[in-house]
Amino acid sequence: MQKKILNKILIVGKGNSGSRFKNLLKNNYILTVISSKRFKQDIKKLDKKFELIIISSPASFHKNHLKRLLNFSDKFLIEKPLFTNKNQFNFFLKLNKNNLKKNIFINYNLRETALYKILGQFLKKNKNKKLNFVRLYAGQHISMWPKNKNYLTTYSKKFFGGGAMFQLSHEIDLALYLFGVPNKHFLIRKQLDKFMDKVDDISILNFFYSKSKLLLEININMLDNHTRRYVELIYRDFTAKFNLFENSFCLYKNNKMIKKKVIKSDIVKSNLQVVNKVINNNFSGLCSLNEALNQSFYLTKLKSII
């Protein structure tokens, strides 16, 4: 029996995200892991080519790390958020326009969860039924985030890509991925708690689609003491709720739950599915660099109405 040749992957970053990738991939790939803190020293010891490079360093370093590693691979997977300031955004914009024949993806892995794939199928199945309102909600108190990270010096800081809109931008990605670009939008984005450093802890973004008369609400709350993440679809005749943390799908009609189904869905393992798709050149459904740059309007340029 011919021995399987394992692909070589480089992981940049040894924090929560980098460690998660290492644990997920160590049995299926040959891994090299380098620290973002020792990046300049470690890069000198690298082999010239990797099948894939995963950049899971803090967002403020993504630009410099990708720039230095462009010749080491043709495939890159970058953790979200992609950038933290205008200078970094302009770098990625120029890179995208230059068409360097590099496959660069952003790790919006919730697209690959079993629950949200079923959500996409449900929308297609019910496309001829009147959908009036969609709510995407993500709520978790910032102090409950990874225990080995000090949120006062990371997730609450603008320099590290902190704040509700950047840290919990999966919901913006899902809204644009599933429903497309809206005709109208408005944003309420506020810093309500003193521990945040010039970044938002609550953001409410509304989309309106003129053709379908659909109103969509994205509610991102980093002060919620009840951890929740769900998508709610309110049709004319029924309501459907996809609860990511409970891995459940519920259907309601006439004020009664008429159906509940538990879905085997794993958020962490969806990262592995993203990596496998990139390695196997199956790019369908992945968030491209171009898509991520289009999302940047809602993350950086759209002004809050209050």
Coordinates of N, CA, C and O in Angstrom, one line a residue, residues 123-283:
L123 N -33.4 28.2 3.3 CA -33.7 29.4 2.5 C -34.0 29.1 1.1 O -35.0 29.6 0.5
K124 N -33.3 28.2 0.5 CA -33.5 27.8 -0.9 C -34.9 27.1 -1.1 O -35.6 27.3 -2.0
K125 N -35.1 26.2 -0.1 CA -36.4 25.4 -0.1 C -37.6 26.3 0.0 O -38.7 26.0 -0.6
N126 N -37.5 27.4 0.8 CA -38.6 28.3 1.0 C -38.5 29.6 0.3 O -39.1 30.6 0.7
K127 N -37.8 29.6 -0.8 CA -37.5 30.9 -1.5 C -38.8 31.5 -2.1 O -38.8 32.7 -2.3
N128 N -39.8 30.7 -2.3 CA -41.1 31.3 -2.8 C -42.1 31.7 -1.7 O -43.2 32.2 -2.0
K129 N -41.7 31.6 -0.5 CA -42.5 32.0 0.7 C -42.1 33.4 1.1 O -40.9 33.7 1.1
K130 N -43.0 34.2 1.6 CA -42.7 35.6 2.0 C -41.9 35.7 3.3 O -42.3 35.4 4.4
L131 N -40.6 36.1 3.1 CA -39.7 36.3 4.3 C -39.7 37.8 4.6 O -39.3 38.6 3.8
N132 N -40.2 38.2 5.8 CA -40.3 39.6 6.2 C -39.1 40.1 6.9 O -38.7 41.3 6.7
F133 N -38.6 39.3 7.8 CA -37.5 39.9 8.7 C -36.5 38.8 9.1 O -36.9 37.6 9.3
V134 N -35.3 39.2 9.1 CA -34.2 38.3 9.5 C -33.4 38.9 10.6 O -33.1 40.1 10.6
R135 N -33.1 38.2 11.7 CA -32.3 38.7 12.8 C -31.1 37.7 12.9 O -31.2 36.5 13.1
L136 N -29.9 38.3 12.9 CA -28.7 37.6 13.2 C -28.1 38.1 14.5 O -27.8 39.3 14.6
Y137 N -28.0 37.3 15.6 CA -27.6 37.8 16.9 C -26.4 37.1 17.4 O -26.3 35.9 17.3
A138 N -25.4 37.9 17.9 CA -24.2 37.3 18.5 C -24.0 38.0 19.8 O -23.7 39.2 19.8
G139 N -24.1 37.4 20.9 CA -23.9 38.0 22.2 C -23.1 37.2 23.2 O -23.4 36.0 23.4
Q140 N -22.1 37.8 23.7 CA -21.2 37.2 24.7 C -20.4 38.2 25.4 O -19.9 39.1 24.8
H141 N -20.4 38.2 26.7 CA -19.7 39.2 27.5 C -18.2 39.0 27.2 O -17.7 37.9 27.3
I142 N -17.5 40.1 27.0 CA -16.1 40.1 26.6 C -15.2 39.4 27.6 O -14.2 38.8 27.3
S143 N -15.6 39.5 28.9 CA -14.8 38.9 30.0 C -14.9 37.3 29.9 O -14.1 36.7 30.6
M144 N -15.8 36.8 29.2 CA -16.0 35.3 29.1 C -15.1 34.7 27.9 O -15.2 33.5 27.7
W145 N -14.4 35.6 27.2 CA -13.6 35.1 26.1 C -12.4 34.3 26.6 O -12.2 34.2 27.8
P146 N -11.6 33.7 25.6 CA -10.5 32.8 26.0 C -9.8 33.2 27.3 O -9.4 34.3 27.5
K147 N -9.7 32.2 28.2 CA -9.2 32.5 29.6 C -7.7 32.9 29.6 O -7.3 33.6 30.5
N148 N -6.9 32.4 28.6 CA -5.5 32.8 28.6 C -5.2 34.1 27.9 O -4.1 34.4 27.6
K149 N -6.3 34.9 27.6 CA -6.1 36.2 27.0 C -6.7 37.2 27.9 O -7.8 37.1 28.5
N150 N -6.0 38.3 28.1 CA -6.5 39.4 28.9 C -7.3 40.3 28.0 O -6.7 41.1 27.1
Y151 N -8.6 40.3 28.1 CA -9.4 41.1 27.2 C -9.2 42.6 27.3 O -9.5 43.3 26.3
L152 N -8.7 43.0 28.4 CA -8.5 44.5 28.6 C -7.3 44.9 27.7 O -7.2 46.1 27.5
T153 N -6.4 44.0 27.3 CA -5.3 44.4 26.5 C -5.4 43.8 25.1 O -4.4 44.0 24.3
T154 N -6.5 43.1 24.7 CA -6.6 42.5 23.4 C -7.9 42.9 22.7 O -8.0 43.8 21.9
Y155 N -9.0 42.1 23.1 CA -10.2 42.3 22.4 C -10.9 43.6 22.6 O -11.8 44.0 21.8
S156 N -10.5 44.4 23.6 CA -11.1 45.7 23.8 C -10.2 46.8 23.2 O -10.6 48.0 23.3
K157 N -9.1 46.4 22.5 CA -8.2 47.4 21.9 C -8.4 47.5 20.4 O -8.4 46.5 19.7
K158 N -8.5 48.8 19.9 CA -8.6 49.0 18.5 C -7.4 48.5 17.7 O -7.5 47.9 16.6
F159 N -6.2 48.6 18.3 CA -4.9 48.1 17.7 C -5.0 46.7 17.3 O -4.4 46.2 16.3
F160 N -5.6 45.8 18.2 CA -5.7 44.4 17.9 C -6.9 44.0 17.2 O -7.2 42.8 17.1
G161 N -7.6 44.9 16.6 CA -8.9 44.6 15.9 C -10.0 44.3 16.8 O -10.9 43.4 16.5
G162 N -10.0 44.9 18.0 CA -11.1 44.7 19.0 C -12.4 45.4 18.6 O -12.5 46.1 17.6
G163 N -13.4 45.2 19.5 CA -14.7 45.8 19.2 C -15.7 44.8 18.7 O -15.3 43.8 18.1
A164 N -16.9 45.1 18.9 CA -18.0 44.1 18.5 C -18.0 43.8 17.0 O -18.0 42.7 16.6
M165 N -17.9 44.9 16.1 CA -18.1 44.7 14.7 C -16.9 43.9 14.1 O -17.1 43.0 13.2
F166 N -15.7 44.1 14.6 CA -14.5 43.3 14.1 C -14.5 41.9 14.7 O -14.3 41.0 14.0
Q167 N -14.6 41.8 16.0 CA -14.4 40.5 16.7 C -15.6 39.5 16.3 O -15.3 38.3 16.3
L168 N -16.8 40.0 16.2 CA -17.9 39.2 15.9 C -18.5 39.4 14.5 O -19.7 39.5 14.3
S169 N -17.6 39.6 13.5 CA -18.0 40.0 12.2 C -18.5 38.8 11.4 O -18.9 39.0 10.2
H170 N -18.6 37.6 12.0 CA -19.2 36.4 11.3 C -20.6 36.8 10.8 O -21.0 36.3 9.7
E171 N -21.4 37.5 11.6 CA -22.8 37.7 11.3 C -22.9 38.6 10.0 O -23.8 38.5 9.2
I172 N -22.0 39.6 9.9 CA -22.0 40.5 8.7 C -21.6 39.6 7.5 O -22.3 39.7 6.4
D173 N -20.6 38.8 7.6 CA -20.3 37.9 6.5 C -21.4 37.0 6.1 O -21.7 36.8 4.9
L174 N -22.1 36.4 7.1 CA -23.2 35.5 6.8 C -24.4 36.2 6.1 O -25.0 35.7 5.1
A175 N -24.7 37.4 6.6 CA -25.8 38.2 6.0 C -25.5 38.5 4.5 O -26.4 38.3 3.6
L176 N -24.3 39.0 4.2 CA -23.9 39.3 2.8 C -23.8 38.0 2.0 O -24.2 38.0 0.8
Y177 N -23.3 36.9 2.6 CA -23.2 35.7 1.9 C -24.5 35.0 1.5 O -24.7 34.6 0.4
L178 N -25.5 35.1 2.4 CA -26.8 34.4 2.2 C -27.8 35.3 1.5 O -28.6 34.8 0.8
F179 N -27.7 36.6 1.7 CA -28.8 37.5 1.2 C -28.3 38.6 0.2 O -29.1 39.2 -0.4
G180 N -27.0 38.7 0.1 CA -26.4 39.7 -0.9 C -26.3 41.1 -0.3 O -26.6 41.4 0.9
V181 N -25.9 42.0 -1.2 CA -25.7 43.4 -0.8 C -27.0 44.1 -0.7 O -27.8 44.0 -1.6
P182 N -27.3 44.8 0.4 CA -28.6 45.5 0.5 C -28.7 46.8 -0.3 O -27.6 47.3 -0.7
N183 N -29.9 47.3 -0.4 CA -30.1 48.6 -1.1 C -29.9 49.7 -0.2 O -29.5 50.8 -0.6
K184 N -30.3 49.5 1.1 CA -30.2 50.5 2.1 C -29.6 49.9 3.4 O -29.8 48.7 3.6
H185 N -29.0 50.8 4.2 CA -28.4 50.2 5.5 C -28.3 51.4 6.4 O -28.1 52.6 6.1
F186 N -28.3 51.1 7.7 CA -28.0 52.1 8.7 C -27.4 51.3 10.0 O -27.7 50.2 10.2
L187 N -26.6 52.1 10.7 CA -25.8 51.5 11.8 C -25.9 52.3 13.1 O -25.9 53.5 13.1
I188 N -26.1 51.5 14.2 CA -26.0 52.1 15.5 C -24.8 51.4 16.1 O -24.8 50.2 16.3
R189 N -23.8 52.1 16.5 CA -22.5 51.6 17.0 C -22.0 52.4 18.1 O -21.7 53.6 18.0
K190 N -22.0 51.8 19.3 CA -21.7 52.6 20.5 C -20.7 51.9 21.5 O -20.7 50.6 21.5
Q191 N -19.9 52.7 22.2 CA -19.1 52.2 23.3 C -19.9 52.6 24.5 O -20.0 53.8 24.9
L192 N -20.4 51.6 25.3 CA -21.2 51.8 26.4 C -20.5 51.5 27.7 O -20.9 52.0 28.8
D193 N -19.4 50.7 27.7 CA -18.7 50.3 28.9 C -17.3 50.9 28.9 O -16.7 50.9 27.8
K194 N -16.8 51.3 30.0 CA -15.5 52.0 30.1 C -14.3 51.1 29.8 O -13.2 51.7 29.5
F195 N -14.4 49.8 29.8 CA -13.2 49.0 29.6 C -12.8 48.9 28.1 O -11.8 48.5 27.8
M196 N -13.7 49.3 27.2 CA -13.4 49.3 25.8 C -12.5 50.6 25.5 O -12.8 51.6 26.0
D197 N -11.6 50.4 24.6 CA -10.6 51.4 24.2 C -10.9 52.0 22.8 O -10.4 51.5 21.8
K198 N -11.9 52.9 22.8 CA -12.2 53.6 21.6 C -12.8 52.7 20.5 O -12.6 52.9 19.3
V199 N -13.4 51.6 21.0 CA -14.1 50.7 20.0 C -15.5 50.3 20.6 O -15.8 50.6 21.8
D200 N -16.3 49.8 19.7 CA -17.7 49.5 20.1 C -17.9 48.3 20.9 O -17.2 47.3 20.6
D201 N -18.8 48.3 21.8 CA -19.1 47.0 22.5 C -20.5 46.5 22.1 O -20.9 45.4 22.3
I202 N -21.3 47.4 21.5 CA -22.6 47.0 20.9 C -22.8 47.7 19.5 O -22.5 48.9 19.4
S203 N -23.2 46.9 18.6 CA -23.4 47.4 17.2 C -24.7 46.7 16.7 O -24.9 45.5 16.8
I204 N -25.6 47.5 16.1 CA -26.8 47.1 15.4 C -26.8 47.6 14.0 O -26.8 48.8 13.8
L205 N -26.7 46.7 13.1 CA -26.6 47.0 11.7 C -27.9 46.5 11.0 O -28.2 45.3 11.1
N206 N -28.5 47.4 10.2 CA -29.8 47.0 9.5 C -29.6 47.1 8.0 O -29.1 48.1 7.5
F207 N -30.1 46.1 7.3 CA -30.1 46.0 5.9 C -31.5 46.0 5.4 O -32.4 45.4 6.0
F208 N -31.8 46.7 4.3 CA -33.1 46.6 3.6 C -32.9 46.3 2.2 O -32.1 46.8 1.4
Y209 N -33.7 45.3 1.7 CA -33.6 44.8 0.3 C -34.9 45.2 -0.4 O -36.0 44.7 -0.1
S210 N -34.8 46.1 -1.3 CA -36.0 46.7 -1.9 C -36.8 45.8 -2.7 O -38.1 45.8 -2.6
K211 N -36.2 44.9 -3.5 CA -37.0 44.0 -4.3 C -37.9 43.0 -3.5 O -39.0 42.8 -3.8
S212 N -37.3 42.4 -2.5 CA -38.0 41.5 -1.7 C -38.7 42.1 -0.5 O -39.5 41.4 0.2
K213 N -38.5 43.4 -0.2 CA -39.0 44.1 0.9 C -38.6 43.5 2.3 O -39.3 43.4 3.2
L214 N -37.4 42.9 2.3 CA -36.9 42.2 3.4 C -36.1 43.2 4.3 O -35.2 43.9 3.8
L215 N -36.3 43.2 5.6 CA -35.5 43.9 6.6 C -34.7 42.9 7.4 O -35.2 41.9 7.8
L216 N -33.4 43.2 7.5 CA -32.5 42.3 8.1 C -31.7 43.1 9.2 O -31.3 44.2 9.0
E217 N -31.6 42.5 10.4 CA -31.0 43.1 11.5 C -29.8 42.2 12.0 O -29.9 41.0 12.2
I218 N -28.6 42.9 12.1 CA -27.5 42.2 12.7 C -27.2 42.9 14.1 O -26.9 44.1 14.1
N219 N -27.3 42.1 15.1 CA -27.1 42.6 16.5 C -25.9 42.0 17.1 O -25.9 40.7 17.4
I220 N -24.9 42.7 17.4 CA -23.7 42.2 18.0 C -23.4 42.9 19.3 O -23.3 44.1 19.4
N221 N -23.4 42.0 20.4 CA -23.4 42.6 21.7 C -22.3 41.9 22.6 O -22.3 40.7 22.9
M222 N -21.3 42.7 22.9 CA -20.2 42.2 23.8 C -20.4 42.4 25.2 O -19.4 42.2 26.0
L223 N -21.6 42.8 25.6 CA -21.9 43.0 27.0 C -23.0 42.1 27.5 O -23.4 42.1 28.7
D224 N -23.4 41.1 26.7 CA -24.5 40.2 27.0 C -23.9 39.1 28.0 O -23.0 38.4 27.7
N225 N -24.5 39.0 29.1 CA -24.2 38.0 30.1 C -24.8 36.6 29.9 O -24.5 35.7 30.6
H226 N -25.6 36.6 28.8 CA -26.2 35.3 28.4 C -25.6 35.0 27.0 O -26.1 35.6 26.0
T227 N -24.7 34.1 26.9 CA -24.0 33.8 25.6 C -25.0 33.2 24.6 O -25.6 32.1 24.9
R228 N -25.1 33.8 23.5 CA -26.1 33.3 22.5 C -25.6 33.6 21.1 O -24.9 34.6 20.9
R229 N -25.9 32.8 20.1 CA -25.6 33.1 18.7 C -26.7 32.3 17.9 O -26.8 31.1 17.9
Y230 N -27.5 33.1 17.1 CA -28.5 32.5 16.4 C -28.9 33.3 15.2 O -28.6 34.5 15.1
V231 N -29.6 32.6 14.2 CA -30.3 33.3 13.1 C -31.7 33.0 13.2 O -32.2 31.9 13.3
E232 N -32.6 34.1 13.1 CA -34.0 33.9 13.1 C -34.6 34.4 11.8 O -34.3 35.5 11.4
L233 N -35.5 33.6 11.2 CA -36.2 33.9 10.0 C -37.7 34.1 10.3 O -38.3 33.1 10.7
I234 N -38.2 35.2 10.1 CA -39.6 35.5 10.3 C -40.4 35.6 9.0 O -40.3 36.6 8.3
Y235 N -41.1 34.5 8.6 CA -41.9 34.5 7.4 C -43.3 34.9 7.7 O -43.7 35.1 8.9
R236 N -44.1 35.1 6.7 CA -45.5 35.5 6.9 C -46.2 34.5 7.7 O -47.1 34.8 8.6
D237 N -46.0 33.2 7.5 CA -46.8 32.1 8.1 C -46.1 31.4 9.2 O -46.7 30.6 9.9
F238 N -44.8 31.5 9.3 CA -44.1 30.8 10.4 C -42.7 31.5 10.7 O -42.3 32.4 10.0
T239 N -42.1 31.0 11.8 CA -40.8 31.5 12.2 C -39.8 30.4 12.4 O -40.2 29.3 12.9
A240 N -38.6 30.5 11.9 CA -37.6 29.5 12.0 C -36.4 30.1 12.7 O -36.0 31.2 12.5
K241 N -35.8 29.3 13.7 CA -34.7 29.7 14.4 C -33.6 28.7 14.4 O -33.8 27.5 14.7
F242 N -32.4 29.2 14.0 CA -31.2 28.3 14.0 C -30.2 28.8 15.1 O -29.6 29.8 15.0
N243 N -30.1 27.9 16.1 CA -29.4 28.3 17.3 C -28.0 27.6 17.3 O -27.9 26.4 17.4
L244 N -26.9 28.4 17.0 CA -25.6 27.8 16.8 C -25.0 27.1 18.1 O -24.4 26.1 18.0
F245 N -25.2 27.7 19.2 CA -24.6 27.2 20.5 C -25.4 26.0 21.0 O -24.9 25.1 21.7
E246 N -26.7 25.9 20.7 CA -27.5 24.7 21.0 C -27.5 23.7 19.9 O -28.1 22.6 20.1
N247 N -27.0 24.1 18.8 CA -27.0 23.2 17.6 C -28.4 22.7 17.3 O -28.7 21.5 17.1
S248 N -29.4 23.7 17.3 CA -30.8 23.3 17.1 C -31.5 24.1 16.0 O -31.1 25.3 15.8
F249 N -32.4 23.5 15.4 CA -33.3 24.2 14.5 C -34.8 24.0 15.0 O -35.2 22.9 15.2
C250 N -35.4 25.2 15.1 CA -36.8 25.2 15.6 C -37.7 25.9 14.7 O -37.4 26.9 14.1
L251 N -39.0 25.4 14.6 CA -40.0 26.0 13.7 C -41.2 26.3 14.5 O -41.7 25.5 15.3
Y252 N -41.7 27.5 14.4 CA -42.8 28.0 15.2 C -44.0 28.4 14.3 O -43.8 29.1 13.2
K253 N -45.2 28.1 14.7 CA -46.4 28.6 14.0 C -47.6 28.7 15.0 O -47.7 27.9 15.9
N254 N -48.3 29.8 14.9 CA -49.4 30.1 15.8 C -49.0 30.0 17.3 O -49.7 29.4 18.1
N255 N -47.9 30.6 17.5 CA -47.3 30.7 18.9 C -47.0 29.4 19.5 O -46.9 29.2 20.7
K256 N -46.7 28.3 18.7 CA -46.3 27.0 19.2 C -45.1 26.5 18.4 O -45.0 26.7 17.2
M257 N -44.3 25.8 19.1 CA -43.2 25.1 18.5 C -43.7 23.9 17.8 O -44.2 23.0 18.5
I258 N -43.6 23.8 16.5 CA -44.1 22.6 15.8 C -43.1 21.7 15.3 O -43.4 20.5 14.9
K259 N -41.8 22.1 15.5 CA -40.7 21.2 15.1 C -39.4 21.6 15.8 O -39.1 22.8 15.9
K260 N -38.7 20.6 16.3 CA -37.3 20.9 16.8 C -36.4 19.8 16.4 O -36.7 18.6 16.6
K261 N -35.3 20.2 15.9 CA -34.3 19.2 15.5 C -32.9 19.6 15.9 O -32.5 20.7 15.8
V262 N -32.2 18.6 16.6 CA -30.8 18.9 17.0 C -29.9 18.5 15.9 O -30.0 17.4 15.3
I263 N -29.0 19.4 15.5 CA -28.1 19.1 14.4 C -26.7 18.9 14.9 O -26.2 19.6 15.8
K264 N -26.0 17.9 14.4 CA -24.6 17.6 14.8 C -23.8 18.6 14.1 O -23.5 18.5 12.9
S265 N -23.4 19.6 14.8 CA -22.6 20.7 14.2 C -21.5 21.2 15.2 O -21.7 21.4 16.4
D266 N -20.3 21.3 14.7 CA -19.1 21.6 15.5 C -18.4 22.9 14.9 O -17.9 22.9 13.8
I267 N -18.5 24.0 15.7 CA -17.8 25.2 15.3 C -16.3 25.1 15.1 O -15.8 25.5 14.1
V268 N -15.7 24.4 16.1 CA -14.2 24.3 16.0 C -13.8 23.4 14.8 O -12.9 23.8 14.1
K269 N -14.5 22.3 14.6 CA -14.1 21.4 13.5 C -14.4 22.0 12.1 O -13.8 21.6 11.1
S270 N -15.2 23.1 12.1 CA -15.5 23.7 10.8 C -14.2 24.4 10.3 O -14.1 24.6 9.1
N271 N -13.3 24.7 11.2 CA -12.0 25.3 10.8 C -11.2 24.2 10.0 O -10.6 24.6 9.0
L272 N -11.3 23.0 10.4 CA -10.7 21.9 9.7 C -11.3 21.7 8.3 O -10.6 21.5 7.3
Q273 N -12.6 21.9 8.2 CA -13.3 21.8 6.9 C -12.8 22.9 5.9 O -12.6 22.6 4.7
V274 N -12.6 24.1 6.5 CA -12.1 25.2 5.6 C -10.7 24.8 5.1 O -10.4 25.0 3.9
V275 N -9.8 24.4 6.0 CA -8.5 24.0 5.6 C -8.5 22.9 4.5 O -7.8 23.0 3.5
N276 N -9.3 21.9 4.7 CA -9.3 20.8 3.8 C -9.8 21.2 2.4 O -9.3 20.8 1.4
K277 N -10.8 22.2 2.4 CA -11.3 22.7 1.1 C -10.2 23.5 0.4 O -10.0 23.3 -0.8
V278 N -9.4 24.3 1.1 CA -8.3 25.0 0.5 C -7.3 24.1 -0.1 O -6.8 24.3 -1.2
I279 N -6.9 23.1 0.7 CA -5.8 22.2 0.3 C -6.2 21.4 -1.0 O -5.4 21.2 -1.9
N280 N -7.5 21.1 -1.0 CA -8.0 20.3 -2.2 C -8.6 21.1 -3.3 O -9.3 20.6 -4.2
N281 N -8.3 22.4 -3.3 CA -8.7 23.4 -4.3 C -10.2 23.4 -4.5 O -10.7 23.7 -5.6
N282 N -10.9 23.2 -3.4 CA -12.4 23.3 -3.5 C -12.8 24.6 -2.8 O -13.1 24.6 -1.6
F283 N -12.7 25.7 -3.6 CA -12.9 27.0 -3.0 C -14.3 27.5 -2.9 O -14.6 28.6 -2.4

